[in-house]
């Protein structure tokens, strides 16, 4: 079993103390959600796990890897793959070309073709638009493409940074359904969201992150009916 373990992590940007003794775990097979408002430290956490931001204190390990020191490409090759906030797809490249970009760390050509087929099967909208430029897609389709690109990399632990951002409620539902299916097919998921309502519907467990600390945790169903969580994160 490869458990992601974050313990007592501090991250600074100069004088900004972004993460303060942050601790949480994600077990294999789970969907775990980090809930938090804008500026809470969610993206910093993701970038720290991907090796793009380094902790000043604390430990971060996954599957025998020390994520606090491992190189970003080593982390991706080991199967920890992030879908960054704001999607960052390439707008002048086609859908298919964007998916192929997910394969640059993958050596096995057969595996790549199989994964791209799986992505098209999971998200038929992308298959219909495979020759269209990324920039012509709707926001929801761009999010699907960003997830698809990560899937082509072959993740075992998928990090999703606010996939619902800027999407209409119906589209949020579709994206959450896709994430749920990806998880059912065997990929562990760490999801960070401001949209607590949508995220708690698919998560097994969740943590609340407030100014760089985890302030509450529990099974998603329990947090969804906790009066403090309802007031602070579910709009009363
Ligand atoms: N590159 C950076 N330089 C300085 N401060 C940053 C940088 N990135 C984030 N921060 C600060 O760190 C804190 C956490 O930011 P972030 O992780 O982006 O939060 P979230 O993703 O939850 O909105 C905020 O106070 C933010 O202003
Ligand atoms: Mg963020």
GROMACS .gro file of N, CA, C and O and ligand atoms in nm, residues 42-43 85 161-162, ligand 2:
model
   21
   42UNK      N    1  -0.404   2.581  -0.073
   42UNK     CA    2  -0.435   2.457  -0.147
   42UNK      C    3  -0.338   2.435  -0.264
   42UNK      O    4  -0.282   2.327  -0.279
   43UNK      N    5  -0.318   2.537  -0.347
   43UNK     CA    6  -0.228   2.521  -0.462
   43UNK      C    7  -0.084   2.503  -0.415
   43UNK      O    8  -0.007   2.427  -0.476
   85UNK      N    9  -0.423   2.419  -1.138
   85UNK     CA   10  -0.532   2.517  -1.136
   85UNK      C   11  -0.532   2.595  -1.268
   85UNK      O   12  -0.426   2.628  -1.320
  161UNK      N   13  -0.639   2.036  -0.893
  161UNK     CA   14  -0.646   2.166  -0.826
  161UNK      C   15  -0.765   2.246  -0.878
  161UNK      O   16  -0.761   2.300  -0.988
  162UNK      N   17  -0.871   2.252  -0.800
  162UNK     CA   18  -0.994   2.325  -0.830
  162UNK      C   19  -1.049   2.299  -0.971
  162UNK      O   20  -1.068   2.392  -1.050
  238LIG    MG1   21  -0.528   2.772  -0.564
   0.00000   0.00000   0.00000
